[in-house]
PDB file of C-alpha atoms in Angstrom:
ATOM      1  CA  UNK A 147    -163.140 -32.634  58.099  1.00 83.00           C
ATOM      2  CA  UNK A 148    -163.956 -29.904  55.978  1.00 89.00           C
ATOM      3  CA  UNK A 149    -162.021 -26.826  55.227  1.00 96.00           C
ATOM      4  CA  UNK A 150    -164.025 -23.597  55.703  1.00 96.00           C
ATOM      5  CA  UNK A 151    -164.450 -21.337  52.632  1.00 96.00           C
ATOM      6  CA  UNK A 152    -165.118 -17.545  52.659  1.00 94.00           C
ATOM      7  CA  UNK A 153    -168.075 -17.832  52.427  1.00 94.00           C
ATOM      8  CA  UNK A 154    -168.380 -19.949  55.073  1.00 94.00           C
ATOM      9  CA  UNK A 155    -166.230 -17.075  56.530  1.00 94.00           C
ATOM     10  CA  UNK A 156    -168.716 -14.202  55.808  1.00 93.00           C
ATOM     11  CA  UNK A 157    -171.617 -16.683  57.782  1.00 94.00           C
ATOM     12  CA  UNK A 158    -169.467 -17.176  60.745  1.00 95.00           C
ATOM     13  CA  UNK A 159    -168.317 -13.481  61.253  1.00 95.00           C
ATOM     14  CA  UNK A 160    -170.119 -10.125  61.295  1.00 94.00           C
ATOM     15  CA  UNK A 161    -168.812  -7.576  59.293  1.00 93.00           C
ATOM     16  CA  UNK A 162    -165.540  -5.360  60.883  1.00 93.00           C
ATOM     17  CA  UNK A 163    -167.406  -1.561  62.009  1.00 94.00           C
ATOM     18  CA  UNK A 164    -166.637   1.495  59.989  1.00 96.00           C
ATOM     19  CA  UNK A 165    -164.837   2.495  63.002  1.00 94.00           C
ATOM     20  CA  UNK A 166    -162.483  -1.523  62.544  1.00 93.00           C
ATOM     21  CA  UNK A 167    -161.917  -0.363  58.854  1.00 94.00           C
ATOM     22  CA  UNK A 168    -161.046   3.276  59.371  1.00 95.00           C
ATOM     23  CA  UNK A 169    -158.025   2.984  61.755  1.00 95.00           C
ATOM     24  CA  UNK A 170    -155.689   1.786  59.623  1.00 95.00           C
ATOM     25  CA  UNK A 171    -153.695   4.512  58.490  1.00 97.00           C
ATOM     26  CA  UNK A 172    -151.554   4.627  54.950  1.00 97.00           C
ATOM     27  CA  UNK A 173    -148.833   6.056  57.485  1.00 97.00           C
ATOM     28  CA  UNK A 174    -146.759   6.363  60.842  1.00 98.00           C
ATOM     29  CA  UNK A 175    -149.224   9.052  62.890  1.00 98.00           C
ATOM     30  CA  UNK A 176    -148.000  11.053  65.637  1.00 98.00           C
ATOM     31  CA  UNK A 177    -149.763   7.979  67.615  1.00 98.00           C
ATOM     32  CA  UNK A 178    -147.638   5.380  65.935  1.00 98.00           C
ATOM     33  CA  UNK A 179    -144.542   6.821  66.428  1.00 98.00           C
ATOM     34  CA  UNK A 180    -144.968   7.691  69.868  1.00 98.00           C
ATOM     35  CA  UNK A 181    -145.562   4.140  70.569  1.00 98.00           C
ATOM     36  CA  UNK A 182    -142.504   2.646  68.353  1.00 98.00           C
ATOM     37  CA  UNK A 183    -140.142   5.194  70.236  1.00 98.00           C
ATOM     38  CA  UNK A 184    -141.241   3.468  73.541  1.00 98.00           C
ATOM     39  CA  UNK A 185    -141.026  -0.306  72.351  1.00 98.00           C
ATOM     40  CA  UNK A 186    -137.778  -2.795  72.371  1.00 98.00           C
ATOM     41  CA  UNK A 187    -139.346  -5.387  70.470  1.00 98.00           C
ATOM     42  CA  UNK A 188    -141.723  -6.324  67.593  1.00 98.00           C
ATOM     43  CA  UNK A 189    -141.623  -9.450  65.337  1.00 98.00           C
ATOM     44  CA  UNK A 190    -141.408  -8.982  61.452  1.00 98.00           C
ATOM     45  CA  UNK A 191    -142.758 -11.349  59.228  1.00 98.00           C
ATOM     46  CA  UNK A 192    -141.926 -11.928  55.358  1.00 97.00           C
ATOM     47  CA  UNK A 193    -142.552 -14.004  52.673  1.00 94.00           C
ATOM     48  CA  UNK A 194    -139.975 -15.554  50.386  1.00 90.00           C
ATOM     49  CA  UNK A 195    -140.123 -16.575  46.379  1.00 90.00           C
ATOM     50  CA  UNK A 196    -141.065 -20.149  47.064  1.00 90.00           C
ATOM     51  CA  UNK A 197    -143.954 -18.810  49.128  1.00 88.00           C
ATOM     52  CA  UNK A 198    -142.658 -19.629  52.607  1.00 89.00           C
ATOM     53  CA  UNK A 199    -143.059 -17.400  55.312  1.00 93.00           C
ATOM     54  CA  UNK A 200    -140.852 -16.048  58.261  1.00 94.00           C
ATOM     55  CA  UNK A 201    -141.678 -14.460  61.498  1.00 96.00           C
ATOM     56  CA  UNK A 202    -138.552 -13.246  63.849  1.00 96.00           C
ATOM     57  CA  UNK A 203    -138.231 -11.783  66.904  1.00 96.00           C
ATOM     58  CA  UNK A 204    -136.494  -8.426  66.641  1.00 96.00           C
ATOM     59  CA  UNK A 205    -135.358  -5.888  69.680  1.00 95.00           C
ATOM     60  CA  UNK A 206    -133.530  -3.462  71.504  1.00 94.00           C
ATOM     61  CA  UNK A 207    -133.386  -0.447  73.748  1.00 95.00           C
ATOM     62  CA  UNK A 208    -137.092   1.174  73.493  1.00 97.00           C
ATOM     63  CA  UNK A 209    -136.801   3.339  69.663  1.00 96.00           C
ATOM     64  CA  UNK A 210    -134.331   1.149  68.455  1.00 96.00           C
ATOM     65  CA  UNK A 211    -136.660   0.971  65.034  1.00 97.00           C
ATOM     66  CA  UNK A 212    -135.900   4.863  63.659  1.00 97.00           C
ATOM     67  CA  UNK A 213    -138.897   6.606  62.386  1.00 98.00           C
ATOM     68  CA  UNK A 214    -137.447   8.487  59.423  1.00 97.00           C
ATOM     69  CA  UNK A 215    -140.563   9.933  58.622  1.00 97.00           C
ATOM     70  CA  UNK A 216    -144.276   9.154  57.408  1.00 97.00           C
ATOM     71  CA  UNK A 217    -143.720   6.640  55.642  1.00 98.00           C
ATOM     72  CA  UNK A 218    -140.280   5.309  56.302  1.00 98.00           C
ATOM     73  CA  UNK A 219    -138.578   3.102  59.026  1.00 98.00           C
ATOM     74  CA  UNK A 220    -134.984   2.478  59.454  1.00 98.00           C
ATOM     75  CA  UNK A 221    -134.301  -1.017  61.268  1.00 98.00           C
ATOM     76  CA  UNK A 222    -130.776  -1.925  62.523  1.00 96.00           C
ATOM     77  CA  UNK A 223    -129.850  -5.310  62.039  1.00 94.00           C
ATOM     78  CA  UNK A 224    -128.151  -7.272  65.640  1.00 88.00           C
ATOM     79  CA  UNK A 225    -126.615 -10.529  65.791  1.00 82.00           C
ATOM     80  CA  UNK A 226    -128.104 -13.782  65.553  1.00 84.00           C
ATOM     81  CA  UNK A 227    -127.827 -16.935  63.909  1.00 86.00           C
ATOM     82  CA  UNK A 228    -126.784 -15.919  60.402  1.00 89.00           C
ATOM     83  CA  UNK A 229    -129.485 -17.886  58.525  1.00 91.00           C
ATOM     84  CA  UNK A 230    -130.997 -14.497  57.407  1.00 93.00           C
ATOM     85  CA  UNK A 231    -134.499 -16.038  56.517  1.00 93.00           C
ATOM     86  CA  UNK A 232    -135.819 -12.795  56.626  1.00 95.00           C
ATOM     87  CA  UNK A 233    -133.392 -11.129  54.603  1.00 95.00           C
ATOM     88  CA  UNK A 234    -133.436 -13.656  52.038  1.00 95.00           C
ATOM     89  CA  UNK A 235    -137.066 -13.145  51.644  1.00 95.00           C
ATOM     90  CA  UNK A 236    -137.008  -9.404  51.133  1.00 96.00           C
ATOM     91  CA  UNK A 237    -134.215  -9.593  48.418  1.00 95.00           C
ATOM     92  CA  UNK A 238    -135.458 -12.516  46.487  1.00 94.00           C
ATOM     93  CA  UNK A 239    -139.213 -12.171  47.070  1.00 91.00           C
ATOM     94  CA  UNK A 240    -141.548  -9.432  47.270  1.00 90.00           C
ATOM     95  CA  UNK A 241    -140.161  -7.810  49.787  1.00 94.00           C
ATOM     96  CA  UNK A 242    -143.243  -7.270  51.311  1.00 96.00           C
ATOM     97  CA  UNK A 243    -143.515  -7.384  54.877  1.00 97.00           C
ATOM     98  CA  UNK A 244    -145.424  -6.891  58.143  1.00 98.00           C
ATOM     99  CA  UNK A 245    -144.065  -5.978  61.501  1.00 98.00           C
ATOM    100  CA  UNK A 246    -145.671  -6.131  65.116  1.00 98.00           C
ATOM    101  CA  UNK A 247    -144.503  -3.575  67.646  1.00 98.00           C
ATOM    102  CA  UNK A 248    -144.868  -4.955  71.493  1.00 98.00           C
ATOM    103  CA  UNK A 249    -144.463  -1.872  74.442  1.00 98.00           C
ATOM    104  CA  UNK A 250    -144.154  -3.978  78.089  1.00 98.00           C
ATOM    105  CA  UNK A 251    -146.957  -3.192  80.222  1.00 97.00           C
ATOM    106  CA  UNK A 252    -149.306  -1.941  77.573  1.00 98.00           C
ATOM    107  CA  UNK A 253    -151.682  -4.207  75.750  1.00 98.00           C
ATOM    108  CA  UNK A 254    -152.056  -2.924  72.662  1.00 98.00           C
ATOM    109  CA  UNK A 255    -149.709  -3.702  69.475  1.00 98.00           C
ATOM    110  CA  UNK A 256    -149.623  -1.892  66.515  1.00 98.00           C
ATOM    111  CA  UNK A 257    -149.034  -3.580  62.948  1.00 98.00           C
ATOM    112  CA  UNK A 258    -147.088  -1.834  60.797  1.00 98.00           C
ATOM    113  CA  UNK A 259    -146.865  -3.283  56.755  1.00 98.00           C
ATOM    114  CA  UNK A 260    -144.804  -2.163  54.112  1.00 98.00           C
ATOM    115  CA  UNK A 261    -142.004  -2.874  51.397  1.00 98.00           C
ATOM    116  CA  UNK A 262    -138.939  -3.479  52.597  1.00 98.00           C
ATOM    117  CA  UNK A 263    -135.381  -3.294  51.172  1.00 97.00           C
ATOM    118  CA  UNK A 264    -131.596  -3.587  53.049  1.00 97.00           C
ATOM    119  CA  UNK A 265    -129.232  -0.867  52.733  1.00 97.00           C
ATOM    120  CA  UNK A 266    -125.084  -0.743  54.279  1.00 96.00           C
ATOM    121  CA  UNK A 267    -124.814   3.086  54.070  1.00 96.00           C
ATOM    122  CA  UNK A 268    -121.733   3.284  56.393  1.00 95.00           C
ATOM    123  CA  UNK A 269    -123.419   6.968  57.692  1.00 94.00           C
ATOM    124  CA  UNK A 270    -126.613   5.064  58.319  1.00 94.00           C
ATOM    125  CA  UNK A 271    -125.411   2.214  60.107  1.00 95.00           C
ATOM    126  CA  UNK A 272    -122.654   4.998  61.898  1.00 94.00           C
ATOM    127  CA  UNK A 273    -125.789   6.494  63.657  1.00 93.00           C
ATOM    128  CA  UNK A 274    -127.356   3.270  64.785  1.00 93.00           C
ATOM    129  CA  UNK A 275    -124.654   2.231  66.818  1.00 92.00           C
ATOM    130  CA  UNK A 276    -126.025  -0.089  69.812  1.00 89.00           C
ATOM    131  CA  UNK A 277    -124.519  -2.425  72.245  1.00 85.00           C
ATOM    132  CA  UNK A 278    -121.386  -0.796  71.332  1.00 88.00           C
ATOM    133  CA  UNK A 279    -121.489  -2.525  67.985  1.00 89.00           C
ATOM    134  CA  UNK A 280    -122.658  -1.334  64.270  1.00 94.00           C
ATOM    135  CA  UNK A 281    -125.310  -3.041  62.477  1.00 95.00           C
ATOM    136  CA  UNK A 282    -124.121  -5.094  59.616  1.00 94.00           C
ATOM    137  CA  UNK A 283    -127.257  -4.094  57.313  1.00 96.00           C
ATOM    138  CA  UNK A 284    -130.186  -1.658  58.249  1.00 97.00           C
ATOM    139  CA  UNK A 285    -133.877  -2.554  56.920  1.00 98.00           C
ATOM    140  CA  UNK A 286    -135.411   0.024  55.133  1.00 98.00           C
ATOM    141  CA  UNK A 287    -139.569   0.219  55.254  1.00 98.00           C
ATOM    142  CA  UNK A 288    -141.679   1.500  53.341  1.00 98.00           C
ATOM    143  CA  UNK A 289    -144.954   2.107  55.444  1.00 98.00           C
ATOM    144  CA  UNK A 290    -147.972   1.420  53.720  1.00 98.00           C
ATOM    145  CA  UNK A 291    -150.510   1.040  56.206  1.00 98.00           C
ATOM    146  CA  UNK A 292    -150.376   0.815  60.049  1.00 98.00           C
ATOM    147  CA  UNK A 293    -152.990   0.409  62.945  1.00 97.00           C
ATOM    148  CA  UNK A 294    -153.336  -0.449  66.769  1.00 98.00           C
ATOM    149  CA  UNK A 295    -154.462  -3.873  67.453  1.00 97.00           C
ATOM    150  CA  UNK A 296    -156.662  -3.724  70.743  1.00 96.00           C
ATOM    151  CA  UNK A 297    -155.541  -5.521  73.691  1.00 97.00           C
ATOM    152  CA  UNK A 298    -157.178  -8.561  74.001  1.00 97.00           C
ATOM    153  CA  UNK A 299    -154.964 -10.851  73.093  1.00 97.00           C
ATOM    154  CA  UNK A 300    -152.476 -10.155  75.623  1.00 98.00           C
ATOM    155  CA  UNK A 301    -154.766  -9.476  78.291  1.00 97.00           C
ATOM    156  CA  UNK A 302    -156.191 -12.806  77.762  1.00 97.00           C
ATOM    157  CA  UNK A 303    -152.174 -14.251  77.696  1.00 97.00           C
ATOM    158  CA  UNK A 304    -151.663 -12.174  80.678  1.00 97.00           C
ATOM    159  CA  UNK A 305    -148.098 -11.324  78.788  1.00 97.00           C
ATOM    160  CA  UNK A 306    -147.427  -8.796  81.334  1.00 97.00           C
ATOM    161  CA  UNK A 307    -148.384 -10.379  84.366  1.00 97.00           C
ATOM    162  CA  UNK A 308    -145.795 -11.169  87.200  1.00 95.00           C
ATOM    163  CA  UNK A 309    -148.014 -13.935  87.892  1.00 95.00           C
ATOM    164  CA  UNK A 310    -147.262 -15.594  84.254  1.00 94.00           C
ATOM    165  CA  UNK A 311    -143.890 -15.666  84.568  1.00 95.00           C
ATOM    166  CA  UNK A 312    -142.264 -19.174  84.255  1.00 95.00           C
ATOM    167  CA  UNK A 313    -139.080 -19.807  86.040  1.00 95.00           C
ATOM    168  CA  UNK A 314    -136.104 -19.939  83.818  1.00 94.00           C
ATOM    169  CA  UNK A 315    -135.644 -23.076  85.191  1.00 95.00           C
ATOM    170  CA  UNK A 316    -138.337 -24.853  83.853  1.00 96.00           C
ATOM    171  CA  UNK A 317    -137.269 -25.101  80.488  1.00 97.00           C
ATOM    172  CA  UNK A 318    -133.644 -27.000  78.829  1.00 96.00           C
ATOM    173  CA  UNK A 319    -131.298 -24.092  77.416  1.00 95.00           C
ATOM    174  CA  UNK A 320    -131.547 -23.796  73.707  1.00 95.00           C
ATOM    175  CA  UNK A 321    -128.079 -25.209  73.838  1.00 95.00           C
ATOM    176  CA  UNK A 322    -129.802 -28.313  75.618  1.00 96.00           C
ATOM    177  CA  UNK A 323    -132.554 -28.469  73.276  1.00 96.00           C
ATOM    178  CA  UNK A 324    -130.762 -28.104  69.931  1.00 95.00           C
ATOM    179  CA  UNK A 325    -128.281 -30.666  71.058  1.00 96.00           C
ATOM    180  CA  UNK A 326    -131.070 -33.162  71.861  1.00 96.00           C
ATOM    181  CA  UNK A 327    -132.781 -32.152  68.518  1.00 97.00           C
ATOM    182  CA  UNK A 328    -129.854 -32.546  66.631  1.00 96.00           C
ATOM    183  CA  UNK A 329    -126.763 -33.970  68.640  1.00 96.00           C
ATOM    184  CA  UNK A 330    -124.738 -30.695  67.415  1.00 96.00           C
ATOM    185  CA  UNK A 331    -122.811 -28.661  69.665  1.00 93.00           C
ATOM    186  CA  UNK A 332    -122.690 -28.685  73.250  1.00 93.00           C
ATOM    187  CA  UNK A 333    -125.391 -29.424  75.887  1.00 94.00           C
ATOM    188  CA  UNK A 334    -124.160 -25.864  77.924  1.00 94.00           C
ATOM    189  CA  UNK A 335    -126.475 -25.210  81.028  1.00 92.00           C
ATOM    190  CA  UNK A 336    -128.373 -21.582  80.952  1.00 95.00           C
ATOM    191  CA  UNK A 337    -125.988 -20.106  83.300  1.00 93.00           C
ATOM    192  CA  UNK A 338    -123.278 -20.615  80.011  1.00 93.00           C
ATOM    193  CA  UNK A 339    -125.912 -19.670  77.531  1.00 91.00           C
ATOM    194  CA  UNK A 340    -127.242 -16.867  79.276  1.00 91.00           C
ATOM    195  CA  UNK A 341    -123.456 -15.590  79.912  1.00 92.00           C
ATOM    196  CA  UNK A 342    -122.374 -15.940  76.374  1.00 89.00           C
ATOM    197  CA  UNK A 343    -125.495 -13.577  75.141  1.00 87.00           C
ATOM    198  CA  UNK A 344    -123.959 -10.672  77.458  1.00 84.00           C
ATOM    199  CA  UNK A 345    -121.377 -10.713  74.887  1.00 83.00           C
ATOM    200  CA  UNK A 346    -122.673 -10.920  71.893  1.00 83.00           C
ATOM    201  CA  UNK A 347    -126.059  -8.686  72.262  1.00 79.00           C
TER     202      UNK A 347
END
């Protein structure tokens, strides 16, 4: 097997329209922040010194990413598992990023890229207060460029659909599936799992 080169690349695709090329915007428009003030969740992805790269899952209620202006987004940082990959990448790498916002029921996403850096202003964090708790950091971004992804991949997922949904049931807990993957911990049921999270959110 081959891999493909660009060129290969330029053969197999068409060119993107003027109309593909023109929509993204070196800024947050009146669009773009409408639609970040209605989403609770959007994954950011960065890329470390060493190369690697992250992707994380990142949410709360609907605006919990602050548009500060233009060309600047405040993120609050919530609990998790402390390994801070994507942290770690924005101090010690480039601290370039990317994020994807996600609005339920809509099928559109918008990408949002930028430089990012962490701040612990205590006024900042004061004002971002959220499950009753104060972020630890906050995730400055500098927007660079942003655009609206059209909907096709989730309408072909069918994200939104009733009739996708799985039944909890149907997967271990990630307590059962770390302790199989690693014999850490305890094997806790989702009832224990899913109890535990209503505390620490």
């Amino acid at each position: 097997m081959t891999d493909l080169s660009a060129s290969d690349l330029a053969t197999l695709y068409a060119k993107p329209t003027p109309r593909v090329i023109a929509k993204a915007r070196p800024e947050i428009d009146a669009h773009a922040k409408n639609f970040i003030a209605m989403s609770p969740f959007c994954v950011l992805a960065t890329s470390g010194s060493d190369g690697g790269v992250d992707a994380s899952p990142r949410g709360g209620t609907p605006g919990f990413v602050h548009v500060e202006g233009p060309n600047l987004l405040v993120m609050p940082d919530r609990s998790g598992n402390n390994r801070i990959d994507s942290f770690r990448n924005i101090v010690e790498g480039s601290g370039l990023l990317q994020l994807i916002f996600f609005v339920p029921g809509i099928d559109e996403t918008l990408r949002v890229g930028g430089r990012g850096s962490l701040t612990a202003e205590p006024e900042l964090l004061a004002a971002m207060e959220e499950f009753g708790k104060l972020p630890r950091v906050a995730l400055r971004i500098e927007v660079r460029e942003s655009y609206f992804h059209c909907g096709k991949a989730l309408m072909r997922s069918k994200l939104w659909s009733q009739d996708s949904r799985v039944e909890r049931a149907a997967f271990p807990s990630i307590a059962e599936v770390i302790h199989d993957q690693t014999k850490l911990g305890e094997p806790e049921p989702q009832a224990v799992v899913a109890a535990r999270y209503e505390t620490q959110l």
